[in-house]
Amino acid sequence: MIVLVVNCGSSSFKYQLLDMESGGGGGRLLCSGLVERIGEGQSPLAHKKYLPDGETRSVKLEEGCADHREAFRAVLAVLMHPDHGVIERVDEIKAVGHRVVQGGEAMRRACVVGEAEKAVIARLADMAPLHNPANLQGIEVAQAFCPRAPSVAVFDTEFYADMPAKAFRYAIPEKFYTDLGIRRYGFHGTSHKFVSRQAALTLGRPLKDLNLITCHLGNGCSLTAIQGGVGVDTSMGFTPLAGTIMGTRCGDVDPAVVPFLVSKGYAAAEVDRLLNKESGLKALCGLNDMRDVHSAKEKGDPKAQLAFEMLCYSIRRQIGALWACLGRVDALAFTAGIGENDPDVRRASLEGLESWGVLLDLEKNKIRSPEPRVISREESSVKALVVPTNEELEIARATMEVLEK
Ligand code: AMP
């Protein structure tokens, strides 16, 4: 069964086409790609086709996509292209799985999206203004172009639907929770879920028996405490601004900083921008890409050195907090751009945790591989892993599960 997975940003359209086996977790990737700069005149479309022999074929096209509708049309054209594509007709796509960032308390599980669900996703846009409107646009265009394929929404927040109240409530007056929905939601849930399943497979142990801390370290960073496959706590909060330092996001700061800045004449929108776009690594050293931070650090830039140290310290702090919540930890798993590729961040984030039972194997930690792998020593009582994430495959699996129900 062919499933199209769609992840729409405000000016981007990311997709994967997968051939999914029913009843199983497996799926074969057929094509993937990204349209960028939608609405900006020229919109590059980078498309990759995966051949059965393991080879790939890439093509870069220049499209002029004024909106997501035109982007979807361009994507369908390339998917049906005689050389670059793999399908001949749109109706070969049997379902479309959509990443939706904020499901709130109303949307606790992945679901087929009809008019009522779209209204809820739209209503939740005030809590995820950068994401939900774009995610909804993806759903609208998919329903217009693939009317026979059900659209399934898979929420980033879903993995945290079973967090206990003691973990998700904030100690502010209850009406702000009941009336405005202010609580901890958690994000990157699709990635944490995928990584937890892969970690269990890599360890050769049932997920239901494991206590895990998964560390999704990319442009956005979040850590999750997972007990028996259930996300029981997260470093993130009401929005994806909380927790560790990130590329341009501040992570945890005293909330009193906000009214203090307002009292100094900053408008709410300016403070929002400051904390989301001008903070984190970028504020500390002027660079938000971790590779650039390393280059600057190696040239002796003290600000880049401090940014690196602060990032790793903030990760270690979150590991400590989640560890205390779980009580016992069987394994820590690193994923996403930094977590999968940066041995220095992994080493520095685990520094000092030897007495807690995490014994990193420094050689294994340096090995580069696209495969899930153990990077702790044999005698380490708590295992450390690197697990490449695959949010699209997880969305396709969730889509299949919803439709099979
Ligand atoms: P993501 O959001 O998962 O795409 O991750 C993006 C982050 O991963 C950026 O900060 C990149 O600098 C970082 N990243 C990607 N590749 C590497 C690498 N080889 N070494 C260090 N950081 C990397």
Short mmCIF file of N, CA and C in Angstrom, two decimals, residues 99-163:
data_model
loop_
_atom_site.label_atom_id
_atom_site.label_comp_id
_atom_site.label_asym_id
_atom_site.label_seq_id
_atom_site.Cartn_x
_atom_site.Cartn_y
_atom_site.Cartn_z
N ARG A 99 2.25 15.25 9.20
CA ARG A 99 2.75 15.69 10.50
C ARG A 99 1.95 16.92 10.92
N VAL A 100 1.40 16.85 12.13
CA VAL A 100 0.74 18.03 12.71
C VAL A 100 1.39 18.24 14.08
N VAL A 101 1.88 19.45 14.30
CA VAL A 101 2.69 19.68 15.50
C VAL A 101 1.83 19.66 16.78
N GLN A 102 0.75 20.42 16.79
CA GLN A 102 0.01 20.56 18.04
C GLN A 102 -1.39 19.93 17.94
N GLY A 103 -1.61 18.89 18.72
CA GLY A 103 -2.94 18.26 18.76
C GLY A 103 -3.73 18.65 19.99
N GLY A 104 -3.06 19.31 20.93
CA GLY A 104 -3.74 19.74 22.15
C GLY A 104 -4.32 18.56 22.90
N GLU A 105 -5.26 18.83 23.78
CA GLU A 105 -5.90 17.73 24.52
C GLU A 105 -7.04 17.13 23.73
N ALA A 106 -7.51 17.86 22.72
CA ALA A 106 -8.65 17.37 21.93
C ALA A 106 -8.23 16.23 20.99
N MET A 107 -7.00 16.28 20.52
CA MET A 107 -6.55 15.29 19.53
C MET A 107 -5.44 14.46 20.17
N ARG A 108 -5.84 13.48 20.91
CA ARG A 108 -4.85 12.69 21.68
C ARG A 108 -4.24 11.57 20.87
N ARG A 109 -4.87 11.20 19.76
CA ARG A 109 -4.37 10.08 18.95
C ARG A 109 -4.43 10.46 17.48
N ALA A 110 -3.57 9.82 16.67
CA ALA A 110 -3.62 10.02 15.22
C ALA A 110 -5.02 9.67 14.72
N CYS A 111 -5.50 10.39 13.71
CA CYS A 111 -6.88 10.17 13.25
C CYS A 111 -7.03 10.56 11.79
N VAL A 112 -8.08 10.01 11.18
CA VAL A 112 -8.45 10.45 9.83
C VAL A 112 -9.03 11.86 9.95
N VAL A 113 -8.62 12.74 9.05
CA VAL A 113 -9.03 14.14 9.18
C VAL A 113 -10.22 14.45 8.30
N GLY A 114 -11.30 14.86 8.95
CA GLY A 114 -12.49 15.39 8.25
C GLY A 114 -12.64 16.86 8.63
N GLU A 115 -13.82 17.39 8.38
CA GLU A 115 -14.03 18.82 8.64
C GLU A 115 -13.88 19.15 10.13
N ALA A 116 -14.41 18.29 11.00
CA ALA A 116 -14.36 18.57 12.44
C ALA A 116 -12.90 18.61 12.93
N GLU A 117 -12.09 17.65 12.45
CA GLU A 117 -10.69 17.59 12.87
C GLU A 117 -9.92 18.80 12.35
N LYS A 118 -10.25 19.21 11.12
CA LYS A 118 -9.56 20.39 10.56
C LYS A 118 -9.87 21.63 11.40
N ALA A 119 -11.11 21.72 11.87
CA ALA A 119 -11.50 22.88 12.69
C ALA A 119 -10.68 22.90 14.00
N VAL A 120 -10.45 21.71 14.57
CA VAL A 120 -9.68 21.66 15.82
C VAL A 120 -8.23 22.05 15.56
N ILE A 121 -7.66 21.52 14.48
CA ILE A 121 -6.26 21.85 14.15
C ILE A 121 -6.13 23.36 13.93
N ALA A 122 -7.13 23.95 13.28
CA ALA A 122 -7.11 25.40 13.04
C ALA A 122 -7.23 26.16 14.36
N ARG A 123 -8.10 25.67 15.23
CA ARG A 123 -8.30 26.35 16.52
C ARG A 123 -7.03 26.31 17.37
N LEU A 124 -6.24 25.24 17.22
CA LEU A 124 -5.03 25.10 18.04
C LEU A 124 -3.86 25.91 17.48
N ALA A 125 -4.09 26.61 16.36
CA ALA A 125 -2.99 27.35 15.72
C ALA A 125 -2.44 28.45 16.63
N ASP A 126 -3.25 28.97 17.54
CA ASP A 126 -2.69 30.02 18.39
C ASP A 126 -1.62 29.48 19.34
N MET A 127 -1.61 28.15 19.56
CA MET A 127 -0.55 27.57 20.40
C MET A 127 0.66 27.14 19.56
N ALA A 128 0.47 26.99 18.25
CA ALA A 128 1.58 26.60 17.36
C ALA A 128 1.48 27.41 16.06
N PRO A 129 1.65 28.73 16.17
CA PRO A 129 1.37 29.60 15.01
C PRO A 129 2.29 29.35 13.82
N LEU A 130 3.49 28.84 14.07
CA LEU A 130 4.41 28.60 12.96
C LEU A 130 4.12 27.28 12.26
N HIS A 131 3.45 26.37 12.96
CA HIS A 131 3.31 25.02 12.42
C HIS A 131 1.90 24.62 12.00
N ASN A 132 0.93 24.73 12.93
CA ASN A 132 -0.40 24.17 12.63
C ASN A 132 -1.04 24.75 11.36
N PRO A 133 -0.94 26.08 11.09
CA PRO A 133 -1.57 26.58 9.86
C PRO A 133 -0.94 25.94 8.61
N ALA A 134 0.38 25.78 8.63
CA ALA A 134 1.05 25.16 7.47
C ALA A 134 0.67 23.68 7.37
N ASN A 135 0.61 22.99 8.50
CA ASN A 135 0.22 21.57 8.50
C ASN A 135 -1.19 21.42 7.93
N LEU A 136 -2.06 22.35 8.29
CA LEU A 136 -3.44 22.32 7.81
C LEU A 136 -3.51 22.57 6.30
N GLN A 137 -2.67 23.47 5.83
CA GLN A 137 -2.63 23.72 4.38
C GLN A 137 -2.25 22.44 3.62
N GLY A 138 -1.31 21.69 4.19
CA GLY A 138 -0.90 20.42 3.58
C GLY A 138 -2.08 19.47 3.49
N ILE A 139 -2.89 19.43 4.55
CA ILE A 139 -4.06 18.54 4.56
C ILE A 139 -5.08 18.98 3.51
N GLU A 140 -5.31 20.29 3.45
CA GLU A 140 -6.30 20.82 2.48
C GLU A 140 -5.90 20.46 1.05
N VAL A 141 -4.62 20.66 0.71
CA VAL A 141 -4.23 20.40 -0.68
C VAL A 141 -4.22 18.90 -0.97
N ALA A 142 -3.83 18.10 0.01
CA ALA A 142 -3.83 16.65 -0.21
C ALA A 142 -5.27 16.16 -0.46
N GLN A 143 -6.20 16.72 0.29
CA GLN A 143 -7.60 16.30 0.11
C GLN A 143 -8.14 16.76 -1.25
N ALA A 144 -7.62 17.91 -1.72
CA ALA A 144 -8.08 18.41 -3.02
C ALA A 144 -7.50 17.55 -4.16
N PHE A 145 -6.22 17.19 -4.06
CA PHE A 145 -5.57 16.47 -5.16
C PHE A 145 -5.72 14.95 -5.07
N CYS A 146 -5.89 14.43 -3.86
CA CYS A 146 -6.01 12.97 -3.68
C CYS A 146 -7.33 12.70 -2.94
N PRO A 147 -8.47 12.99 -3.57
CA PRO A 147 -9.74 12.93 -2.83
C PRO A 147 -10.10 11.53 -2.34
N ARG A 148 -9.53 10.49 -2.96
CA ARG A 148 -9.89 9.12 -2.53
C ARG A 148 -8.97 8.59 -1.43
N ALA A 149 -7.85 9.29 -1.21
CA ALA A 149 -6.90 8.81 -0.19
C ALA A 149 -7.20 9.50 1.12
N PRO A 150 -7.51 8.76 2.19
CA PRO A 150 -7.76 9.43 3.47
C PRO A 150 -6.52 10.17 3.95
N SER A 151 -6.74 11.34 4.52
CA SER A 151 -5.64 12.10 5.16
C SER A 151 -5.64 11.76 6.64
N VAL A 152 -4.49 11.33 7.13
CA VAL A 152 -4.36 10.99 8.55
C VAL A 152 -3.41 12.00 9.20
N ALA A 153 -3.86 12.58 10.30
CA ALA A 153 -3.00 13.52 11.04
C ALA A 153 -2.27 12.76 12.14
N VAL A 154 -0.96 12.95 12.20
CA VAL A 154 -0.15 12.32 13.25
C VAL A 154 0.50 13.47 14.03
N PHE A 155 0.21 13.52 15.32
CA PHE A 155 0.56 14.71 16.11
C PHE A 155 1.88 14.52 16.86
N ASP A 156 2.69 15.58 16.86
CA ASP A 156 3.94 15.57 17.64
C ASP A 156 3.67 15.41 19.13
N THR A 157 2.48 15.88 19.55
CA THR A 157 2.15 15.89 20.98
C THR A 157 1.59 14.54 21.47
N GLU A 158 1.24 13.67 20.52
CA GLU A 158 0.50 12.45 20.86
C GLU A 158 1.27 11.53 21.82
N PHE A 159 2.58 11.48 21.63
CA PHE A 159 3.39 10.56 22.44
C PHE A 159 3.30 10.91 23.94
N TYR A 160 2.84 12.13 24.22
CA TYR A 160 2.80 12.60 25.61
C TYR A 160 1.37 12.60 26.18
N ALA A 161 0.47 11.98 25.43
CA ALA A 161 -0.94 12.01 25.85
C ALA A 161 -1.15 11.31 27.19
N ASP A 162 -0.25 10.39 27.55
CA ASP A 162 -0.42 9.65 28.80
C ASP A 162 0.50 10.13 29.92
N MET A 163 1.08 11.31 29.74
CA MET A 163 1.89 11.86 30.84
C MET A 163 0.99 12.08 32.05
#
